[in-house]
PDB file of C-alpha atoms in Angstrom:
ATOM      1  CA  MET A   1     124.122-105.789  -4.246  1.00 55.00           C
ATOM      2  CA  THR A   2     123.506-102.082  -3.941  1.00 66.00           C
ATOM      3  CA  PHE A   3     122.261-100.383  -0.978  1.00 59.00           C
ATOM      4  CA  THR A   4     118.655 -99.670  -2.262  1.00 68.00           C
ATOM      5  CA  HIS A   5     118.381-103.416  -3.528  1.00 63.00           C
ATOM      6  CA  ARG A   6     119.289-104.489   0.367  1.00 67.00           C
ATOM      7  CA  ILE A   7     116.975-102.078   1.718  1.00 66.00           C
ATOM      8  CA  ARG A   8     114.083-103.644  -0.675  1.00 71.00           C
ATOM      9  CA  ASP A   9     115.186-106.876  -0.172  1.00 69.00           C
ATOM     10  CA  ASN A  10     115.067-106.572   3.800  1.00 75.00           C
ATOM     11  CA  ALA A  11     111.766-104.434   3.653  1.00 80.00           C
ATOM     12  CA  PRO A  12     109.312-107.038   5.545  1.00 80.00           C
ATOM     13  CA  LEU A  13     112.111-106.994   8.410  1.00 83.00           C
ATOM     14  CA  ILE A  14     112.477-103.398   8.473  1.00 86.00           C
ATOM     15  CA  GLY A  15     108.699-102.702   8.305  1.00 87.00           C
ATOM     16  CA  PHE A  16     108.014-105.429  10.780  1.00 90.00           C
ATOM     17  CA  ALA A  17     110.563-103.914  13.175  1.00 89.00           C
ATOM     18  CA  LEU A  18     109.629-100.559  12.624  1.00 90.00           C
ATOM     19  CA  LEU A  19     105.706-101.502  13.682  1.00 90.00           C
ATOM     20  CA  LEU A  20     106.497-103.188  16.734  1.00 90.00           C
ATOM     21  CA  LEU A  21     109.221-100.685  17.936  1.00 91.00           C
ATOM     22  CA  THR A  22     106.614 -97.755  17.264  1.00 92.00           C
ATOM     23  CA  PRO A  23     104.962 -97.783  20.617  1.00 91.00           C
ATOM     24  CA  GLY A  24     107.862 -97.823  22.752  1.00 91.00           C
ATOM     25  CA  VAL A  25     109.809 -94.902  20.806  1.00 92.00           C
ATOM     26  CA  ALA A  26     105.837 -93.238  21.013  1.00 93.00           C
ATOM     27  CA  ILE A  27     106.331 -93.555  25.022  1.00 92.00           C
ATOM     28  CA  ARG A  28     109.821 -92.524  25.293  1.00 90.00           C
ATOM     29  CA  PHE A  29     108.747 -89.236  23.417  1.00 91.00           C
ATOM     30  CA  GLY A  30     106.030 -88.838  25.468  1.00 90.00           C
ATOM     31  CA  LEU A  31     103.428 -89.206  22.611  1.00 92.00           C
ATOM     32  CA  ILE A  32     101.710 -92.011  24.511  1.00 91.00           C
ATOM     33  CA  PRO A  33     101.189 -92.077  28.145  1.00 93.00           C
ATOM     34  CA  PHE A  34     103.616 -94.567  30.205  1.00 90.00           C
ATOM     35  CA  ASP A  35     100.829 -96.620  31.934  1.00 88.00           C
ATOM     36  CA  MET A  36      99.520 -97.213  28.228  1.00 89.00           C
ATOM     37  CA  ARG A  37     102.588 -99.495  27.254  1.00 86.00           C
ATOM     38  CA  PHE A  38     100.756-102.677  27.803  1.00 85.00           C
ATOM     39  CA  GLU A  39      97.972-101.548  25.589  1.00 88.00           C
ATOM     40  CA  ALA A  40     100.304-100.343  23.027  1.00 90.00           C
ATOM     41  CA  LEU A  41     101.961-103.779  23.234  1.00 85.00           C
ATOM     42  CA  LEU A  42      98.475-105.796  22.967  1.00 88.00           C
ATOM     43  CA  LEU A  43      97.204-103.570  20.035  1.00 91.00           C
ATOM     44  CA  VAL A  44     100.849-104.155  17.749  1.00 91.00           C
ATOM     45  CA  SER A  45     101.022-107.915  19.023  1.00 90.00           C
ATOM     46  CA  VAL A  46      97.105-108.412  17.755  1.00 91.00           C
ATOM     47  CA  LEU A  47      98.162-106.152  14.640  1.00 92.00           C
ATOM     48  CA  CYS A  48     101.332-108.104  13.393  1.00 91.00           C
ATOM     49  CA  ILE A  49      99.849-111.615  14.484  1.00 91.00           C
ATOM     50  CA  GLY A  50      96.741-110.755  12.081  1.00 92.00           C
ATOM     51  CA  LEU A  51      98.956-109.532   9.214  1.00 89.00           C
ATOM     52  CA  VAL A  52     100.900-112.916   9.420  1.00 90.00           C
ATOM     53  CA  PHE A  53      97.616-115.198   9.393  1.00 91.00           C
ATOM     54  CA  ALA A  54      96.226-112.452   6.290  1.00 91.00           C
ATOM     55  CA  ALA A  55      99.682-113.473   4.366  1.00 88.00           C
ATOM     56  CA  GLY A  56      98.603-117.166   4.674  1.00 90.00           C
ATOM     57  CA  TYR A  57     100.652-118.600   7.347  1.00 91.00           C
ATOM     58  CA  SER A  58      99.625-121.413   9.887  1.00 91.00           C
ATOM     59  CA  ALA A  59      99.276-121.679  13.218  1.00 92.00           C
ATOM     60  CA  ALA A  60     101.619-124.445  13.335  1.00 91.00           C
ATOM     61  CA  GLU A  61     104.072-121.894  11.084  1.00 92.00           C
ATOM     62  CA  LEU A  62     103.619-119.648  13.904  1.00 93.00           C
ATOM     63  CA  GLY A  63     105.030-121.900  16.487  1.00 93.00           C
ATOM     64  CA  LEU A  64     101.606-122.441  17.937  1.00 92.00           C
ATOM     65  CA  ARG A  65     102.190-126.121  17.721  1.00 83.00           C
ATOM     66  CA  ALA A  66     101.223-129.552  19.897  1.00 81.00           C
ATOM     67  CA  PRO A  67     102.367-127.943  23.365  1.00 81.00           C
ATOM     68  CA  TRP A  68     103.166-131.208  25.262  1.00 84.00           C
ATOM     69  CA  VAL A  69     106.714-132.122  23.684  1.00 87.00           C
ATOM     70  CA  ALA A  70     108.989-133.215  25.928  1.00 92.00           C
ATOM     71  CA  ARG A  71     112.501-132.461  24.604  1.00 94.00           C
ATOM     72  CA  HIS A  72     110.579-128.741  23.765  1.00 95.00           C
ATOM     73  CA  TRP A  73     109.777-128.200  27.405  1.00 96.00           C
ATOM     74  CA  LEU A  74     113.673-129.459  28.848  1.00 96.00           C
ATOM     75  CA  VAL A  75     115.140-127.031  26.051  1.00 96.00           C
ATOM     76  CA  SER A  76     113.176-124.179  27.436  1.00 96.00           C
ATOM     77  CA  GLY A  77     113.417-125.346  31.221  1.00 96.00           C
ATOM     78  CA  LEU A  78     117.425-125.488  31.076  1.00 97.00           C
ATOM     79  CA  VAL A  79     117.010-121.976  29.396  1.00 97.00           C
ATOM     80  CA  THR A  80     115.045-120.924  32.381  1.00 98.00           C
ATOM     81  CA  ILE A  81     117.262-122.119  35.216  1.00 97.00           C
ATOM     82  CA  ALA A  82     120.034-120.665  33.406  1.00 97.00           C
ATOM     83  CA  VAL A  83     118.764-117.199  33.094  1.00 97.00           C
ATOM     84  CA  GLY A  84     117.135-117.417  36.543  1.00 96.00           C
ATOM     85  CA  ALA A  85     120.717-118.328  38.049  1.00 97.00           C
ATOM     86  CA  ALA A  86     121.875-115.329  36.189  1.00 95.00           C
ATOM     87  CA  ILE A  87     119.077-112.742  37.406  1.00 94.00           C
ATOM     88  CA  TYR A  88     119.278-113.761  40.808  1.00 95.00           C
ATOM     89  CA  LEU A  89     123.117-113.396  40.509  1.00 95.00           C
ATOM     90  CA  GLU A  90     122.685-109.646  39.100  1.00 92.00           C
ATOM     91  CA  SER A  91     119.696-108.876  42.071  1.00 90.00           C
ATOM     92  CA  GLN A  92     122.985-109.697  44.398  1.00 90.00           C
ATOM     93  CA  LEU A  93     125.796-107.726  42.615  1.00 90.00           C
ATOM     94  CA  LEU A  94     123.392-104.801  41.422  1.00 84.00           C
ATOM     95  CA  PRO A  95     120.323-104.604  43.557  1.00 79.00           C
ATOM     96  CA  THR A  96     117.775-101.525  41.715  1.00 76.00           C
ATOM     97  CA  GLY A  97     115.134-102.044  44.692  1.00 72.00           C
ATOM     98  CA  ARG A  98     112.594-101.544  42.259  1.00 77.00           C
ATOM     99  CA  ALA A  99     108.763-101.466  43.570  1.00 78.00           C
ATOM    100  CA  GLN A 100     106.883-104.710  43.516  1.00 79.00           C
ATOM    101  CA  PRO A 101     104.087-104.665  41.305  1.00 79.00           C
ATOM    102  CA  ASP A 102     100.376-105.246  42.170  1.00 83.00           C
ATOM    103  CA  TRP A 103     100.828-109.154  41.716  1.00 83.00           C
ATOM    104  CA  MET A 104      96.913-109.442  41.680  1.00 83.00           C
ATOM    105  CA  LYS A 105      96.353-107.132  38.572  1.00 82.00           C
ATOM    106  CA  PHE A 106      99.902-107.867  37.275  1.00 85.00           C
ATOM    107  CA  ALA A 107     100.503-111.623  37.164  1.00 88.00           C
ATOM    108  CA  PRO A 108      97.311-112.557  35.284  1.00 91.00           C
ATOM    109  CA  PHE A 109      97.847-110.057  32.404  1.00 90.00           C
ATOM    110  CA  TYR A 110     101.670-110.706  32.259  1.00 91.00           C
ATOM    111  CA  VAL A 111     101.643-114.710  32.472  1.00 93.00           C
ATOM    112  CA  LEU A 112      98.621-115.360  30.060  1.00 92.00           C
ATOM    113  CA  VAL A 113      98.478-111.961  27.570  1.00 92.00           C
ATOM    114  CA  SER A 114     101.936-110.254  27.786  1.00 91.00           C
ATOM    115  CA  SER A 115     104.587-113.119  27.557  1.00 94.00           C
ATOM    116  CA  PRO A 116     102.919-115.244  24.959  1.00 94.00           C
ATOM    117  CA  CYS A 117     102.272-111.931  22.863  1.00 93.00           C
ATOM    118  CA  GLN A 118     106.008-110.903  23.153  1.00 94.00           C
ATOM    119  CA  GLU A 119     106.974-114.311  22.250  1.00 96.00           C
ATOM    120  CA  LEU A 120     105.054-114.347  19.146  1.00 96.00           C
ATOM    121  CA  VAL A 121     106.043-110.949  18.094  1.00 95.00           C
ATOM    122  CA  CYS A 122     109.777-111.736  19.010  1.00 96.00           C
ATOM    123  CA  ARG A 123     110.299-114.970  18.138  1.00 96.00           C
ATOM    124  CA  SER A 124     107.923-116.870  16.049  1.00 96.00           C
ATOM    125  CA  ILE A 125     107.444-113.553  13.771  1.00 96.00           C
ATOM    126  CA  PRO A 126     111.146-112.805  13.303  1.00 96.00           C
ATOM    127  CA  LYS A 127     111.634-116.604  12.433  1.00 96.00           C
ATOM    128  CA  LEU A 128     109.028-116.642   9.739  1.00 94.00           C
ATOM    129  CA  ILE A 129     110.402-113.446   8.014  1.00 93.00           C
ATOM    130  CA  THR A 130     114.219-114.214   8.185  1.00 94.00           C
ATOM    131  CA  ASP A 131     113.425-118.101   7.036  1.00 94.00           C
ATOM    132  CA  ARG A 132     112.020-116.254   4.210  1.00 90.00           C
ATOM    133  CA  LEU A 133     114.897-114.209   3.485  1.00 90.00           C
ATOM    134  CA  ASN A 134     117.092-116.826   3.665  1.00 92.00           C
ATOM    135  CA  MET A 135     119.029-115.540   6.934  1.00 92.00           C
ATOM    136  CA  SER A 136     120.974-117.561   9.014  1.00 95.00           C
ATOM    137  CA  GLY A 137     120.017-119.004  12.566  1.00 95.00           C
ATOM    138  CA  ALA A 138     122.496-116.395  14.275  1.00 96.00           C
ATOM    139  CA  ASN A 139     121.132-113.611  11.971  1.00 95.00           C
ATOM    140  CA  TYR A 140     117.750-114.463  13.302  1.00 97.00           C
ATOM    141  CA  MET A 141     118.746-114.408  16.768  1.00 97.00           C
ATOM    142  CA  LEU A 142     120.524-111.320  16.767  1.00 97.00           C
ATOM    143  CA  PHE A 143     117.356-109.880  15.106  1.00 96.00           C
ATOM    144  CA  SER A 144     114.895-111.463  17.728  1.00 97.00           C
ATOM    145  CA  ALA A 145     117.044-110.280  20.722  1.00 97.00           C
ATOM    146  CA  ALA A 146     117.584-106.818  19.227  1.00 96.00           C
ATOM    147  CA  ILE A 147     113.953-105.968  18.495  1.00 95.00           C
ATOM    148  CA  PHE A 148     113.052-107.566  22.244  1.00 96.00           C
ATOM    149  CA  SER A 149     115.551-105.248  23.547  1.00 96.00           C
ATOM    150  CA  LEU A 150     114.167-102.237  21.668  1.00 94.00           C
ATOM    151  CA  MET A 151     110.770-102.805  22.575  1.00 92.00           C
ATOM    152  CA  HIS A 152     111.794-102.199  26.101  1.00 92.00           C
ATOM    153  CA  VAL A 153     113.328 -98.463  25.329  1.00 92.00           C
ATOM    154  CA  ALA A 154     110.397 -96.508  26.690  1.00 90.00           C
ATOM    155  CA  TYR A 155     111.768 -97.426  30.425  1.00 88.00           C
ATOM    156  CA  GLY A 156     115.054 -95.705  29.409  1.00 87.00           C
ATOM    157  CA  ASP A 157     117.142 -98.240  31.538  1.00 89.00           C
ATOM    158  CA  MET A 158     119.953 -99.176  29.753  1.00 91.00           C
ATOM    159  CA  LEU A 159     120.566-101.982  32.295  1.00 89.00           C
ATOM    160  CA  LEU A 160     117.150-103.768  31.386  1.00 90.00           C
ATOM    161  CA  LEU A 161     118.026-102.942  27.864  1.00 94.00           C
ATOM    162  CA  ALA A 162     120.903-105.188  28.364  1.00 94.00           C
ATOM    163  CA  ASN A 163     119.324-107.426  30.050  1.00 93.00           C
ATOM    164  CA  THR A 164     116.391-108.116  27.751  1.00 95.00           C
ATOM    165  CA  PHE A 165     118.834-108.368  24.836  1.00 97.00           C
ATOM    166  CA  PHE A 166     120.971-111.535  26.345  1.00 96.00           C
ATOM    167  CA  VAL A 167     117.788-113.046  27.810  1.00 97.00           C
ATOM    168  CA  GLY A 168     116.145-112.434  24.193  1.00 97.00           C
ATOM    169  CA  LEU A 169     119.267-114.535  22.652  1.00 97.00           C
ATOM    170  CA  ALA A 170     118.871-117.208  25.211  1.00 97.00           C
ATOM    171  CA  TRP A 171     115.019-117.460  23.773  1.00 98.00           C
ATOM    172  CA  ALA A 172     115.518-116.690  20.472  1.00 98.00           C
ATOM    173  CA  ALA A 173     118.017-119.663  20.511  1.00 97.00           C
ATOM    174  CA  ALA A 174     115.378-122.132  22.226  1.00 97.00           C
ATOM    175  CA  TYR A 175     112.690-121.107  19.729  1.00 97.00           C
ATOM    176  CA  HIS A 176     114.997-121.907  17.138  1.00 97.00           C
ATOM    177  CA  VAL A 177     115.620-125.399  18.232  1.00 95.00           C
ATOM    178  CA  THR A 178     111.777-126.124  19.157  1.00 95.00           C
ATOM    179  CA  ARG A 179     109.883-123.865  16.699  1.00 94.00           C
ATOM    180  CA  ASN A 180     107.371-124.490  19.431  1.00 96.00           C
ATOM    181  CA  VAL A 181     106.497-120.899  21.311  1.00 96.00           C
ATOM    182  CA  TRP A 182     104.474-122.467  24.466  1.00 96.00           C
ATOM    183  CA  PRO A 183     107.411-123.526  26.401  1.00 96.00           C
ATOM    184  CA  VAL A 184     109.282-120.478  25.465  1.00 97.00           C
ATOM    185  CA  ALA A 185     106.299-118.282  26.453  1.00 97.00           C
ATOM    186  CA  ALA A 186     106.275-120.208  29.613  1.00 97.00           C
ATOM    187  CA  SER A 187     109.957-119.606  30.160  1.00 97.00           C
ATOM    188  CA  HIS A 188     109.333-115.880  29.498  1.00 97.00           C
ATOM    189  CA  ALA A 189     106.584-115.731  31.976  1.00 96.00           C
ATOM    190  CA  ALA A 190     108.583-117.394  34.730  1.00 96.00           C
ATOM    191  CA  VAL A 191     111.508-115.801  34.504  1.00 96.00           C
ATOM    192  CA  GLY A 192     109.921-112.351  34.257  1.00 93.00           C
ATOM    193  CA  THR A 193     107.750-112.777  37.237  1.00 93.00           C
ATOM    194  CA  PHE A 194     111.138-114.006  39.124  1.00 93.00           C
ATOM    195  CA  ALA A 195     112.827-110.645  37.740  1.00 91.00           C
ATOM    196  CA  PHE A 196     109.892-108.342  38.518  1.00 89.00           C
ATOM    197  CA  TRP A 197     109.876-110.232  42.389  1.00 89.00           C
ATOM    198  CA  LEU A 198     113.777-109.904  42.439  1.00 88.00           C
ATOM    199  CA  GLY A 199     113.234-105.893  41.749  1.00 83.00           C
ATOM    200  CA  VAL A 200     115.987-106.174  38.653  1.00 82.00           C
ATOM    201  CA  ALA A 201     113.019-105.904  36.075  1.00 77.00           C
TER     202      ALA A 201
END
């Protein structure tokens, strides 16, 4: 297979990645104010989700299935405990002293909007695309973790990029097993809130 054919065959994956990463790169280069990062994330998330539905995929295919499946919550719960322990250890070994967010404003948006949106665009949609391209589960998890990490390029923090890559692998593995976005989004909300509280995010 030639390079041109490879590019053409992977065009949906490449196009999706470019769309998703555009806000972070634009913020990094000063084209969008840093304070607008959450609005930019929300706008791109809504666009990506809308395109998925326009392409004919169902809510269930997007991972929006019955939320109360005990095995799915068990998998995500174990991931949450493992990642939370790693984050706590990091906070003790590499304290950053980052300021706490304004919890009254930040927490509702982060838990109810940001975390579910990030899981839909970084876990669910990549799974749909990689399945359509007959890619392996390992390649899906690497792609999912990479785009989740690179979405945070606006912060200009290499430790944050590394953290989000490895936690992205864990959440991608959980989603690969469960195909249920709700428990993975809950894990994201819990781990992220814990990381902000410890000052490592």
